[in-house]
Amino acid sequence: MFAGLTFRHGVHPPEHKELTAGIPIRRMPFPEEIVLPLSQHAGKPARPLVAPGDRVERGDLLAAFDGWISSPVHASAAGTVTAVDLAPHPDGSFSPAIHIAVERWSAQTPRERLVPEWEDLSPEEIVEAVRHAGVVGLGGAAFPTHVKLARPPDAEIDVVILNGCECEPYLTTDHRTMVEYPDRVWSGLRIMMRCLGVARALVGIERNKPDAIAALEERRPRDLDVSILPLTVKYPQGAEKMLIKAVLGREVPVGKLPLHCGVVVQNVASVATIAEVFETGLPLIERIMTVTGKGVRSPGNLIVPVGTRIRDVLDACGGLTEGAREIVLGGPMMGAAQPNLDAPVLKGTTGIVALTADEVRRRASHPCIRCGSCLDACPVFLDPQLLGRLAKAQRWDEMDGQHLGVCMLCGCCSYVCPSNIPLSQMFGMAKKALRSQRSTA
Amino acid sequence: MDDAVSLSTYLVPTLILGGVGLTFGLLIAVAHRFLKVWEDPRIVEVAEMLPGSNCGACGFAGCRAFAEGLVAEESQPAGCTQLSADDMEDVASFLGVAAGEAVQRVARLLCAGDASVAPQQAEYLGLATCAAAAAVAGGGKGCSWGCLGLADCEVSCDYDAIHMDPLGLPHVTPEKCTACNDCVEACPKDLFVIMPVDQKLIVQCRSALEGDLAEAICSVACTACGKCALDAAPGVIAMRGGLAVVDYDRNDLAGTEAIERCPTGAIAWVEGTQFTTPREPAGSAAG
């Protein structure tokens, strides 16, 4: 039986995308205050350049990158810097952030074109421009994009894969981006292919987004060697390594990057953002995110200034319903519950999901019955049942020996476990313990 | 019968085996004579006088290693935090050394934010350990530095010295604490420190927030107002990173005057047990 392109194992959680899949992207009004943490990306935090009292225009540079794997922070609205201080961060800590009191009456016109046109630039200059525009991966991990655009001298890359899977339930950010901004996706891809010197590209999109496939196909540039591959719907297809397996059949070796098998994967929203910064001349100061769930009055897809408090974004969607109980940033499979609605949304925030009491009910966890469901679900072929036992005994080193490093915390094992064992959470802890063990050793 | 049992049937194997045994026995005797490693017989005896729990508080890799250290006079009996005064004297007189002076050290918690003063801002429903909760957006407590109250320290303590109070703060019994460091390693928020008991001036807070921001999330937080630093003898307290920091090199200058004007009670003068004075029962907060 031919089941279409996909990877082995994985799960099929209810999608819940119908809440927002058909709703056009709209812009939310500027909030009164914006909080921009210096650490919104993977890598070193940015260095602040402004002081309280400074007046900034929309798009102004507020904090510079600190090293190669780092990213600058720009003002997402015109206003006055009120403080450079500790503020709640979505990761649960208080971390240094720049506070801006927004001038809501302002026309929000930026000073000048901050990003040059790309057509005349060399690949190195494009990478540098993207770096200065503060573009990071919008799929959630917020890895600085310029690092992925820079062509590594010793690697042979033969194909670029665009990730339009959006396999997380609820989220429709990438979906709407593909439907509404197909030209940006293609233009971003063109820029990326020029930078990497790659002639061939593939776009992986799950079959549950036929309108996105149609929109992209209609605007597909005929001069590029690019094909759109509809994929069988399955979670976690949007994980880099799963996607490579699905569209190319190549397997990324353990501990290696996709580069190792000649591939660079980029999320469609990130690619559209690369095109957007060159098109508008503005750095990455706003992003599209899905605000959804039964706990939100009017779910939708919003263009949100980076640094807007979660509370303000929810208000822009009619606020929370009576039954709202849990707020998750990102999708429900890999996203993190948010204790503090005063925390801001970041460049990497793909969505806000408000779940109701009946969806988050606590279920008691029982002993493992060795049913093997988790083995059949794990997309990276680990043995979660063995790892779970080791985690319970805090035998971190042995977990490392069982390739815990390959686990991406996708949550498939927890999802299928009939005993409700929070396997994924236990593995997250184990990874953390191993990291701190290594940093002290 | 031609396979009659002759004497040699027994004699030959006996001689072979006996010869082999004798040869190896001689080898062992020679090895014992020339390759001998002399060990001070006192080590075994001292090790038997030690508690044998291998807690590690002495800084050695267990009781046996500590016994070796004692015999080699690299350490003093007082280095063991678990020996009673009598036992210590026994060890000292057995070895003919001074018992030594050691100030008792105990684990101190740098947080006084129990459930009545530092509320949760969200309910955490996951795996009920501090380490797991801390990994989910900090654990849901309003103060991201504060004690999560899920008792990882109580579980880690092998000496029954830590117990959670009803408001979710661990209490350390100084008499039972061996200063072994297990709770220090167990706490994901790094709230435990091992301190000599004569260091009595303790800032029971790790929050880097200042002023109203700090007080908004915990009513016993250090607001970095600096009053304690002004009142204490010069150089005893410095303000750093949103906290009052006691310089224990000047511990002999520290006194209770430093805590008198603290608006939140974040800095405390601790005699014996921490958190002995029962805080105002917060009515509905408990339970």
mmCIF file of N, CA, C and O in Angstrom, chain A residues 346-389:
data_model
loop_
_atom_site.group_PDB
_atom_site.id
_atom_site.type_symbol
_atom_site.label_atom_id
_atom_site.label_comp_id
_atom_site.label_asym_id
_atom_site.label_seq_id
_atom_site.Cartn_x
_atom_site.Cartn_y
_atom_site.Cartn_z
ATOM 1 N N LEU A 346 7.623 36.669 21.710
ATOM 2 C CA LEU A 346 8.951 36.882 21.153
ATOM 3 C C LEU A 346 8.945 36.631 19.649
ATOM 4 O O LEU A 346 7.939 36.229 19.081
ATOM 5 N N LYS A 347 10.108 36.823 19.047
ATOM 6 C CA LYS A 347 10.237 36.564 17.610
ATOM 7 C C LYS A 347 9.869 35.116 17.276
ATOM 8 O O LYS A 347 9.355 34.830 16.212
ATOM 9 N N GLY A 348 10.167 34.220 18.212
ATOM 10 C CA GLY A 348 9.950 32.798 17.929
ATOM 11 C C GLY A 348 8.590 32.268 18.372
ATOM 12 O O GLY A 348 8.350 31.070 18.292
ATOM 13 N N THR A 349 7.706 33.135 18.830
ATOM 14 C CA THR A 349 6.406 32.659 19.322
ATOM 15 C C THR A 349 5.475 32.375 18.143
ATOM 16 O O THR A 349 5.050 33.295 17.459
ATOM 17 N N THR A 350 5.150 31.102 17.938
ATOM 18 C CA THR A 350 4.341 30.738 16.773
ATOM 19 C C THR A 350 2.852 30.928 17.016
ATOM 20 O O THR A 350 2.081 31.068 16.080
ATOM 21 N N GLY A 351 2.460 30.917 18.291
ATOM 22 C CA GLY A 351 1.042 31.066 18.563
ATOM 23 C C GLY A 351 0.759 31.066 20.048
ATOM 24 O O GLY A 351 1.640 30.784 20.866
ATOM 25 N N ILE A 352 -0.465 31.439 20.372
ATOM 26 C CA ILE A 352 -0.914 31.374 21.757
ATOM 27 C C ILE A 352 -2.158 30.505 21.754
ATOM 28 O O ILE A 352 -3.113 30.788 21.026
ATOM 29 N N VAL A 353 -2.139 29.433 22.523
ATOM 30 C CA VAL A 353 -3.281 28.531 22.580
ATOM 31 C C VAL A 353 -3.869 28.592 23.978
ATOM 32 O O VAL A 353 -3.164 28.368 24.961
ATOM 33 N N ALA A 354 -5.151 28.952 24.073
ATOM 34 C CA ALA A 354 -5.816 29.002 25.375
ATOM 35 C C ALA A 354 -6.700 27.771 25.501
ATOM 36 O O ALA A 354 -7.645 27.590 24.730
ATOM 37 N N LEU A 355 -6.376 26.914 26.439
ATOM 38 C CA LEU A 355 -7.126 25.673 26.628
ATOM 39 C C LEU A 355 -8.105 25.834 27.775
ATOM 40 O O LEU A 355 -7.870 26.608 28.703
ATOM 41 N N THR A 356 -9.210 25.098 27.710
ATOM 42 C CA THR A 356 -10.223 25.204 28.762
ATOM 43 C C THR A 356 -10.051 24.077 29.781
ATOM 44 O O THR A 356 -9.309 23.128 29.551
ATOM 45 N N ALA A 357 -10.780 24.202 30.883
ATOM 46 C CA ALA A 357 -10.606 23.286 32.015
ATOM 47 C C ALA A 357 -10.754 21.823 31.604
ATOM 48 O O ALA A 357 -9.982 20.969 32.038
ATOM 49 N N ASP A 358 -11.742 21.529 30.742
ATOM 50 C CA ASP A 358 -11.937 20.117 30.395
ATOM 51 C C ASP A 358 -10.817 19.586 29.503
ATOM 52 O O ASP A 358 -10.619 18.383 29.384
ATOM 53 N N GLU A 359 -10.071 20.497 28.881
ATOM 54 C CA GLU A 359 -8.970 20.033 28.032
ATOM 55 C C GLU A 359 -7.679 19.796 28.829
ATOM 56 O O GLU A 359 -6.791 19.107 28.366
ATOM 57 N N VAL A 360 -7.574 20.440 29.989
ATOM 58 C CA VAL A 360 -6.324 20.324 30.739
ATOM 59 C C VAL A 360 -6.498 19.533 32.022
ATOM 60 O O VAL A 360 -5.688 19.613 32.920
ATOM 61 N N ARG A 361 -7.570 18.757 32.111
ATOM 62 C CA ARG A 361 -7.791 18.037 33.361
ATOM 63 C C ARG A 361 -6.582 17.151 33.669
ATOM 64 O O ARG A 361 -5.955 16.578 32.785
ATOM 65 N N ARG A 362 -6.332 17.055 34.949
ATOM 66 C CA ARG A 362 -5.175 16.287 35.392
ATOM 67 C C ARG A 362 -5.539 14.810 35.380
ATOM 68 O O ARG A 362 -6.601 14.428 35.861
ATOM 69 N N ARG A 363 -4.695 14.014 34.807
ATOM 70 C CA ARG A 363 -4.972 12.580 34.803
ATOM 71 C C ARG A 363 -3.892 11.859 35.581
ATOM 72 O O ARG A 363 -2.705 12.126 35.391
ATOM 73 N N ALA A 364 -4.312 10.946 36.443
ATOM 74 C CA ALA A 364 -3.350 10.256 37.292
ATOM 75 C C ALA A 364 -2.434 9.397 36.430
ATOM 76 O O ALA A 364 -2.849 8.839 35.417
ATOM 77 N N SER A 365 -1.193 9.284 36.848
ATOM 78 C CA SER A 365 -0.229 8.505 36.113
ATOM 79 C C SER A 365 -0.113 7.130 36.765
ATOM 80 O O SER A 365 -0.143 7.008 37.985
ATOM 81 N N HIS A 366 -0.058 6.088 35.959
ATOM 82 C CA HIS A 366 -0.013 4.717 36.476
ATOM 83 C C HIS A 366 1.297 4.059 36.073
ATOM 84 O O HIS A 366 1.989 4.559 35.197
ATOM 85 N N PRO A 367 1.596 2.913 36.677
ATOM 86 C CA PRO A 367 2.840 2.228 36.290
ATOM 87 C C PRO A 367 2.811 1.777 34.831
ATOM 88 O O PRO A 367 1.742 1.531 34.281
ATOM 89 N N CYS A 368 3.986 1.676 34.253
ATOM 90 C CA CYS A 368 4.140 1.237 32.866
ATOM 91 C C CYS A 368 3.666 -0.208 32.729
ATOM 92 O O CYS A 368 4.009 -1.063 33.550
ATOM 93 N N ILE A 369 2.856 -0.465 31.697
ATOM 94 C CA ILE A 369 2.387 -1.842 31.481
ATOM 95 C C ILE A 369 3.127 -2.510 30.321
ATOM 96 O O ILE A 369 2.722 -3.558 29.838
ATOM 97 N N ARG A 370 4.195 -1.876 29.869
ATOM 98 C CA ARG A 370 5.020 -2.429 28.784
ATOM 99 C C ARG A 370 4.199 -2.736 27.539
ATOM 100 O O ARG A 370 4.351 -3.793 26.937
ATOM 101 N N CYS A 371 3.311 -1.859 27.176
ATOM 102 C CA CYS A 371 2.484 -2.116 26.000
ATOM 103 C C CYS A 371 3.243 -1.844 24.717
ATOM 104 O O CYS A 371 2.882 -2.328 23.656
ATOM 105 N N GLY A 372 4.298 -1.001 24.836
ATOM 106 C CA GLY A 372 5.092 -0.728 23.638
ATOM 107 C C GLY A 372 4.539 0.356 22.732
ATOM 108 O O GLY A 372 5.086 0.604 21.661
ATOM 109 N N SER A 373 3.467 1.006 23.144
ATOM 110 C CA SER A 373 2.909 2.075 22.301
ATOM 111 C C SER A 373 3.925 3.163 22.025
ATOM 112 O O SER A 373 3.999 3.715 20.931
ATOM 113 N N CYS A 374 4.704 3.501 23.054
ATOM 114 C CA CYS A 374 5.668 4.588 22.892
ATOM 115 C C CYS A 374 6.753 4.220 21.884
ATOM 116 O O CYS A 374 7.233 5.067 21.139
ATOM 117 N N LEU A 375 7.106 2.934 21.848
ATOM 118 C CA LEU A 375 8.121 2.493 20.883
ATOM 119 C C LEU A 375 7.628 2.695 19.460
ATOM 120 O O LEU A 375 8.381 3.053 18.566
ATOM 121 N N ASP A 376 6.323 2.441 19.262
ATOM 122 C CA ASP A 376 5.756 2.589 17.930
ATOM 123 C C ASP A 376 5.532 4.054 17.571
ATOM 124 O O ASP A 376 5.318 4.385 16.417
ATOM 125 N N ALA A 377 5.517 4.910 18.578
ATOM 126 C CA ALA A 377 5.245 6.324 18.307
ATOM 127 C C ALA A 377 6.529 7.110 18.098
ATOM 128 O O ALA A 377 6.556 8.070 17.338
ATOM 129 N N CYS A 378 7.597 6.706 18.765
ATOM 130 C CA CYS A 378 8.818 7.523 18.760
ATOM 131 C C CYS A 378 9.387 7.673 17.352
ATOM 132 O O CYS A 378 9.798 6.692 16.736
ATOM 133 N N PRO A 379 9.427 8.907 16.828
ATOM 134 C CA PRO A 379 9.894 9.110 15.453
ATOM 135 C C PRO A 379 11.398 8.930 15.293
ATOM 136 O O PRO A 379 11.879 8.800 14.172
ATOM 137 N N VAL A 380 12.128 8.931 16.409
ATOM 138 C CA VAL A 380 13.582 8.746 16.290
ATOM 139 C C VAL A 380 14.017 7.384 16.826
ATOM 140 O O VAL A 380 15.186 7.167 17.130
ATOM 141 N N PHE A 381 13.041 6.487 16.958
ATOM 142 C CA PHE A 381 13.324 5.086 17.282
ATOM 143 C C PHE A 381 14.077 4.882 18.586
ATOM 144 O O PHE A 381 14.976 4.059 18.663
ATOM 145 N N LEU A 382 13.715 5.639 19.588
ATOM 146 C CA LEU A 382 14.269 5.387 20.916
ATOM 147 C C LEU A 382 13.346 4.415 21.646
ATOM 148 O O LEU A 382 12.292 4.038 21.132
ATOM 149 N N ASP A 383 13.753 4.022 22.844
ATOM 150 C CA ASP A 383 12.925 3.140 23.663
ATOM 151 C C ASP A 383 12.446 3.949 24.874
ATOM 152 O O ASP A 383 13.062 3.914 25.938
ATOM 153 N N PRO A 384 11.349 4.695 24.715
ATOM 154 C CA PRO A 384 10.926 5.588 25.794
ATOM 155 C C PRO A 384 10.605 4.836 27.083
ATOM 156 O O PRO A 384 10.736 5.379 28.172
ATOM 157 N N GLN A 385 10.218 3.570 26.934
ATOM 158 C CA GLN A 385 9.835 2.830 28.133
ATOM 159 C C GLN A 385 11.064 2.548 28.994
ATOM 160 O O GLN A 385 11.032 2.719 30.209
ATOM 161 N N LEU A 386 12.160 2.208 28.339
ATOM 162 C CA LEU A 386 13.411 2.003 29.068
ATOM 163 C C LEU A 386 13.925 3.344 29.607
ATOM 164 O O LEU A 386 14.320 3.456 30.769
ATOM 165 N N LEU A 387 13.889 4.366 28.761
ATOM 166 C CA LEU A 387 14.358 5.680 29.193
ATOM 167 C C LEU A 387 13.542 6.181 30.377
ATOM 168 O O LEU A 387 14.064 6.804 31.294
ATOM 169 N N GLY A 388 12.245 5.896 30.361
ATOM 170 C CA GLY A 388 11.373 6.321 31.451
ATOM 171 C C GLY A 388 11.776 5.680 32.766
ATOM 172 O O GLY A 388 11.823 6.326 33.811
ATOM 173 N N ARG A 389 12.098 4.395 32.694
ATOM 174 C CA ARG A 389 12.529 3.699 33.911
ATOM 175 C C ARG A 389 13.837 4.287 34.432
ATOM 176 O O ARG A 389 14.015 4.494 35.624
#
